[in-house]
Amino acid sequence: MIRVILGFLVLSFIASTSAQETVSPLFGFHTELVEANTATPISVNVTRTQDGIHSQTIGQTFGQYNESRLQEGSAEAREADIVWVKEGNRWLQFYFNNGWKAVGYRNTDMSGYAIPHDRGFFIESRADNDWLIAFGGYVRRDPMVYYVNTGFNILNRGFPIPIPLRKSGIERSQGFGPDDIVWLYDEGGDYNRYYFDGVWKKIGSSGNYGEVVIPSTLVIQTMGKGGRVVLYPPQGLQKSKTLPNK
């Protein structure tokens, strides 16, 4: 519910600025609910600079001194929250303990590690209660372009507003095959699997699921060789076709 309310706030902000077509770029924010004692998929869906590229380090994402207030402590003693980042075929585990560290890297300062472009990650929370994390920055207006490989690809949505599957354009992408599956995490803590067969369908159910919204993070399970996948911005963010880019 909190994320839905904030989504409407961002939409209201966009509506007020789009009407004027100001030269200033859009600026927005989104929050994500981190669930207690589990691993929650999280993505940053705003950018640090006006170029619209989703690129940030661990320190930039969570604060050089852990301003995001992840639970601190020893990873080995299962005290600290763990940020899981997939890099190729391996997983890295980051945590804050008098600086940003990573499991297996001892006391190396990992604050400058760059999270792979356009990728999501997981926060494994040690807290006893759910909590919110917020990200603020510039709002991208161009389509998201990913390059997916065989297997599981953990992607950020790219925009601070949910997008229905039927308006995403994923199914038209050259790199999205007929056997590929989109995994979406719901607010009940479950992963649901969707595929495209004329309309968006859900594995294990019947009917049209095109209205299901893509949350902060999506996972594309690529059965073939993969390739270029495009996700289009939500209505209200798309650039005007009659005005020059500013």
Short mmCIF file of C-alpha atoms in Angstrom, two decimals:
data_model
loop_
_atom_site.label_atom_id
_atom_site.label_comp_id
_atom_site.label_asym_id
_atom_site.label_seq_id
_atom_site.Cartn_x
_atom_site.Cartn_y
_atom_site.Cartn_z
CA MET A 1 0.00 0.00 0.00
CA ILE A 2 2.81 2.42 0.85
CA ARG A 3 4.46 1.85 -2.51
CA VAL A 4 1.14 2.37 -4.33
CA ILE A 5 0.54 5.68 -2.55
CA LEU A 6 4.03 6.93 -3.37
CA GLY A 7 3.53 5.88 -6.98
CA PHE A 8 0.51 8.16 -7.21
CA LEU A 9 2.54 11.00 -5.66
CA VAL A 10 5.19 10.62 -8.34
CA LEU A 11 2.52 10.49 -11.04
CA SER A 12 1.06 13.75 -9.72
CA PHE A 13 4.50 15.32 -9.82
CA ILE A 14 5.01 14.19 -13.41
CA ALA A 15 1.61 15.47 -14.50
CA SER A 16 2.35 18.95 -13.14
CA THR A 17 5.74 19.18 -14.85
CA SER A 18 4.78 17.51 -18.14
CA ALA A 19 2.07 20.08 -18.79
CA GLN A 20 4.71 22.81 -18.88
CA GLU A 21 7.40 20.78 -20.73
CA THR A 22 10.07 22.60 -18.75
CA VAL A 23 13.71 22.33 -19.72
CA SER A 24 14.56 20.92 -16.30
CA PRO A 25 14.78 17.11 -16.07
CA LEU A 26 12.29 15.26 -13.94
CA PHE A 27 13.31 14.39 -10.41
CA GLY A 28 11.55 11.80 -8.30
CA PHE A 29 11.88 9.06 -5.70
CA HIS A 30 10.58 5.65 -4.77
CA THR A 31 10.62 3.51 -1.66
CA GLU A 32 10.85 -0.23 -1.29
CA LEU A 33 9.64 -2.44 1.53
CA VAL A 34 12.41 -4.67 2.88
CA GLU A 35 10.86 -7.71 4.50
CA ALA A 36 12.11 -9.02 7.82
CA ASN A 37 14.20 -12.18 8.00
CA THR A 38 14.14 -12.87 4.27
CA ALA A 39 15.80 -11.79 1.01
CA THR A 40 13.81 -9.09 -0.82
CA PRO A 41 14.50 -8.12 -4.46
CA ILE A 42 15.35 -4.41 -4.65
CA SER A 43 16.30 -2.03 -7.47
CA VAL A 44 17.23 1.61 -7.83
CA ASN A 45 14.84 3.06 -10.41
CA VAL A 46 16.10 6.63 -10.51
CA THR A 47 19.49 7.84 -11.73
CA ARG A 48 22.23 9.89 -10.11
CA THR A 49 22.81 12.01 -13.21
CA GLN A 50 20.64 13.50 -15.96
CA ASP A 51 21.91 11.08 -18.61
CA GLY A 52 19.44 8.43 -17.44
CA ILE A 53 22.04 5.72 -16.92
CA HIS A 54 21.48 3.49 -13.90
CA SER A 55 24.98 3.21 -12.53
CA GLN A 56 25.98 3.48 -8.89
CA THR A 57 28.42 2.04 -6.40
CA ILE A 58 27.59 0.36 -3.11
CA GLY A 59 28.56 3.55 -1.28
CA GLN A 60 26.42 5.73 -3.54
CA THR A 61 23.44 3.40 -3.24
CA PHE A 62 23.36 2.99 0.53
CA GLY A 63 25.52 5.90 1.69
CA GLN A 64 29.24 5.95 2.31
CA TYR A 65 28.55 5.65 6.04
CA ASN A 66 25.43 3.50 5.70
CA GLU A 67 22.99 6.41 5.74
CA SER A 68 20.33 3.94 4.56
CA ARG A 69 20.60 2.35 7.99
CA LEU A 70 21.10 -1.26 7.04
CA GLN A 71 21.67 -3.37 10.11
CA GLU A 72 25.39 -3.40 10.89
CA GLY A 73 27.67 -6.03 12.35
CA SER A 74 29.50 -9.19 11.45
CA ALA A 75 28.32 -11.19 8.44
CA GLU A 76 29.81 -14.39 9.81
CA ALA A 77 27.82 -14.01 13.04
CA ARG A 78 24.66 -13.31 11.01
CA GLU A 79 24.30 -9.86 12.60
CA ALA A 80 24.41 -7.62 9.52
CA ASP A 81 21.98 -7.19 6.64
CA ILE A 82 23.47 -8.66 3.48
CA VAL A 83 23.25 -7.08 0.03
CA TRP A 84 23.42 -9.87 -2.56
CA VAL A 85 24.66 -8.79 -6.01
CA LYS A 86 24.89 -11.18 -8.97
CA GLU A 87 27.94 -10.61 -11.14
CA GLY A 88 28.07 -13.04 -14.02
CA ASN A 89 27.79 -16.51 -12.53
CA ARG A 90 28.85 -15.55 -9.00
CA TRP A 91 27.16 -13.83 -6.07
CA LEU A 92 28.83 -11.15 -3.95
CA GLN A 93 27.67 -10.45 -0.38
CA PHE A 94 28.11 -6.90 0.93
CA TYR A 95 27.55 -5.69 4.49
CA PHE A 96 28.45 -2.70 6.69
CA ASN A 97 30.82 -3.14 9.61
CA ASN A 98 32.88 0.02 10.16
CA GLY A 99 32.80 0.47 6.39
CA TRP A 100 31.47 -1.51 3.44
CA LYS A 101 32.89 -5.02 3.35
CA ALA A 102 32.21 -8.17 1.33
CA VAL A 103 32.28 -11.79 2.42
CA GLY A 104 35.59 -13.30 1.36
CA TYR A 105 37.35 -9.93 0.96
CA ARG A 106 38.31 -9.44 4.63
CA ASN A 107 38.77 -5.73 5.44
CA THR A 108 38.90 -4.46 1.85
CA ASP A 109 36.89 -1.26 1.37
CA MET A 110 34.07 -2.26 -1.01
CA SER A 111 32.21 1.07 -1.06
CA GLY A 112 33.50 1.76 -4.60
CA TYR A 113 32.18 -1.50 -6.06
CA ALA A 114 29.91 -0.66 -9.01
CA ILE A 115 26.64 -2.58 -9.09
CA PRO A 116 26.20 -3.96 -12.65
CA HIS A 117 24.27 -1.55 -14.90
CA ASP A 118 20.48 -1.92 -14.99
CA ARG A 119 20.56 -4.82 -12.54
CA GLY A 120 18.66 -5.45 -9.35
CA PHE A 121 19.95 -7.02 -6.16
CA PHE A 122 18.63 -8.58 -2.95
CA ILE A 123 18.69 -7.34 0.62
CA GLU A 124 18.73 -10.17 3.15
CA SER A 125 17.36 -8.51 6.27
CA ARG A 126 18.25 -9.64 9.79
CA ALA A 127 15.68 -7.26 11.30
CA ASP A 128 12.63 -8.51 13.19
CA ASN A 129 10.33 -6.03 11.44
CA ASP A 130 9.77 -4.87 7.87
CA TRP A 131 11.35 -1.51 7.00
CA LEU A 132 11.49 0.98 4.14
CA ILE A 133 14.42 2.08 2.03
CA ALA A 134 14.14 5.15 -0.23
CA PHE A 135 15.97 6.16 -3.40
CA GLY A 136 15.83 9.64 -4.95
CA GLY A 137 17.24 10.95 -8.22
CA TYR A 138 16.52 11.83 -11.83
CA VAL A 139 13.67 10.07 -13.64
CA ARG A 140 14.52 8.34 -16.89
CA ARG A 141 12.21 8.94 -19.86
CA ASP A 142 13.84 6.74 -22.50
CA PRO A 143 13.10 3.00 -22.83
CA MET A 144 15.22 0.61 -20.80
CA VAL A 145 17.46 -1.58 -22.95
CA TYR A 146 18.87 -4.77 -21.43
CA TYR A 147 21.03 -7.55 -22.81
CA VAL A 148 20.01 -10.84 -21.28
CA ASN A 149 21.86 -14.13 -21.27
CA THR A 150 20.77 -17.73 -20.88
CA GLY A 151 19.51 -18.32 -17.34
CA PHE A 152 18.24 -15.86 -14.75
CA ASN A 153 18.66 -12.13 -15.36
CA ILE A 154 17.86 -9.85 -12.39
CA LEU A 155 16.84 -6.48 -13.83
CA ASN A 156 15.74 -3.12 -12.48
CA ARG A 157 12.47 -1.70 -13.81
CA GLY A 158 14.21 1.60 -14.57
CA PHE A 159 11.31 3.91 -13.67
CA PRO A 160 9.86 4.84 -10.25
CA ILE A 161 6.34 3.87 -11.35
CA PRO A 162 4.93 0.33 -11.84
CA ILE A 163 4.26 -0.74 -15.44
CA PRO A 164 1.61 -3.28 -16.56
CA LEU A 165 3.00 -6.25 -18.46
CA ARG A 166 0.80 -5.49 -21.48
CA LYS A 167 2.36 -2.01 -21.81
CA SER A 168 5.94 -3.04 -21.15
CA GLY A 169 6.79 -4.10 -24.71
CA ILE A 170 8.96 -6.94 -23.42
CA GLU A 171 7.16 -9.49 -25.60
CA ARG A 172 8.18 -7.60 -28.78
CA SER A 173 11.87 -7.70 -27.94
CA GLN A 174 14.29 -9.58 -30.16
CA GLY A 175 15.92 -11.16 -27.11
CA PHE A 176 12.69 -12.42 -25.52
CA GLY A 177 11.78 -15.85 -26.82
CA PRO A 178 8.48 -17.78 -26.74
CA ASP A 179 9.74 -20.03 -23.95
CA ASP A 180 11.17 -17.24 -21.78
CA ILE A 181 9.58 -16.52 -18.40
CA VAL A 182 9.19 -13.29 -16.41
CA TRP A 183 9.35 -13.79 -12.64
CA LEU A 184 7.63 -11.09 -10.56
CA TYR A 185 7.75 -10.81 -6.77
CA ASP A 186 4.43 -9.82 -5.19
CA GLU A 187 3.64 -8.10 -1.91
CA GLY A 188 2.69 -11.43 -0.39
CA GLY A 189 6.29 -12.58 -0.70
CA ASP A 190 5.71 -15.00 -3.59
CA TYR A 191 7.26 -15.25 -7.05
CA ASN A 192 4.79 -15.59 -9.90
CA ARG A 193 5.85 -16.70 -13.38
CA TYR A 194 4.46 -15.19 -16.59
CA TYR A 195 4.95 -15.94 -20.28
CA PHE A 196 3.63 -14.47 -23.50
CA ASP A 197 1.36 -16.49 -25.78
CA GLY A 198 -0.69 -13.91 -27.67
CA VAL A 199 -1.48 -12.38 -24.28
CA TRP A 200 0.37 -12.49 -20.97
CA LYS A 201 -0.39 -15.71 -19.11
CA LYS A 202 0.53 -17.04 -15.70
CA ILE A 203 2.00 -20.48 -15.18
CA GLY A 204 -0.49 -22.60 -13.27
CA SER A 205 -3.49 -20.37 -14.03
CA SER A 206 -5.73 -19.45 -16.94
CA GLY A 207 -6.75 -16.04 -18.19
CA ASN A 208 -5.12 -12.81 -19.31
CA TYR A 209 -2.59 -11.35 -16.86
CA GLY A 210 -1.58 -8.30 -18.89
CA GLU A 211 -2.69 -5.93 -16.13
CA VAL A 212 -0.22 -7.36 -13.62
CA VAL A 213 2.29 -4.62 -12.83
CA ILE A 214 6.03 -5.02 -12.93
CA PRO A 215 7.43 -4.19 -9.47
CA SER A 216 10.78 -2.58 -8.72
CA THR A 217 12.69 -5.66 -9.83
CA LEU A 218 11.92 -8.25 -12.49
CA VAL A 219 13.67 -11.48 -13.34
CA ILE A 220 13.74 -12.77 -16.90
CA GLN A 221 14.52 -16.44 -17.19
CA THR A 222 16.01 -16.82 -20.67
CA MET A 223 15.66 -20.29 -22.12
CA GLY A 224 17.37 -19.51 -25.44
CA LYS A 225 20.50 -17.51 -26.22
CA GLY A 226 18.98 -14.19 -25.11
CA GLY A 227 19.79 -10.80 -26.60
CA ARG A 228 18.28 -7.33 -26.55
CA VAL A 229 15.20 -6.76 -24.39
CA VAL A 230 13.40 -3.39 -24.30
CA LEU A 231 11.05 -2.15 -21.57
CA TYR A 232 9.11 1.03 -22.41
CA PRO A 233 8.43 3.86 -19.93
CA PRO A 234 4.98 4.23 -18.37
CA GLN A 235 2.45 6.63 -19.81
CA GLY A 236 3.23 10.17 -18.72
CA LEU A 237 6.99 9.67 -18.82
CA GLN A 238 7.40 9.14 -22.54
CA LYS A 239 9.05 12.03 -24.34
CA SER A 240 6.92 14.18 -26.63
CA LYS A 241 7.37 13.32 -30.32
CA THR A 242 6.73 16.92 -31.36
CA LEU A 243 9.28 18.67 -29.13
CA PRO A 244 13.07 18.51 -29.42
CA ASN A 245 15.06 16.81 -26.72
CA LYS A 246 16.31 19.19 -24.07
#
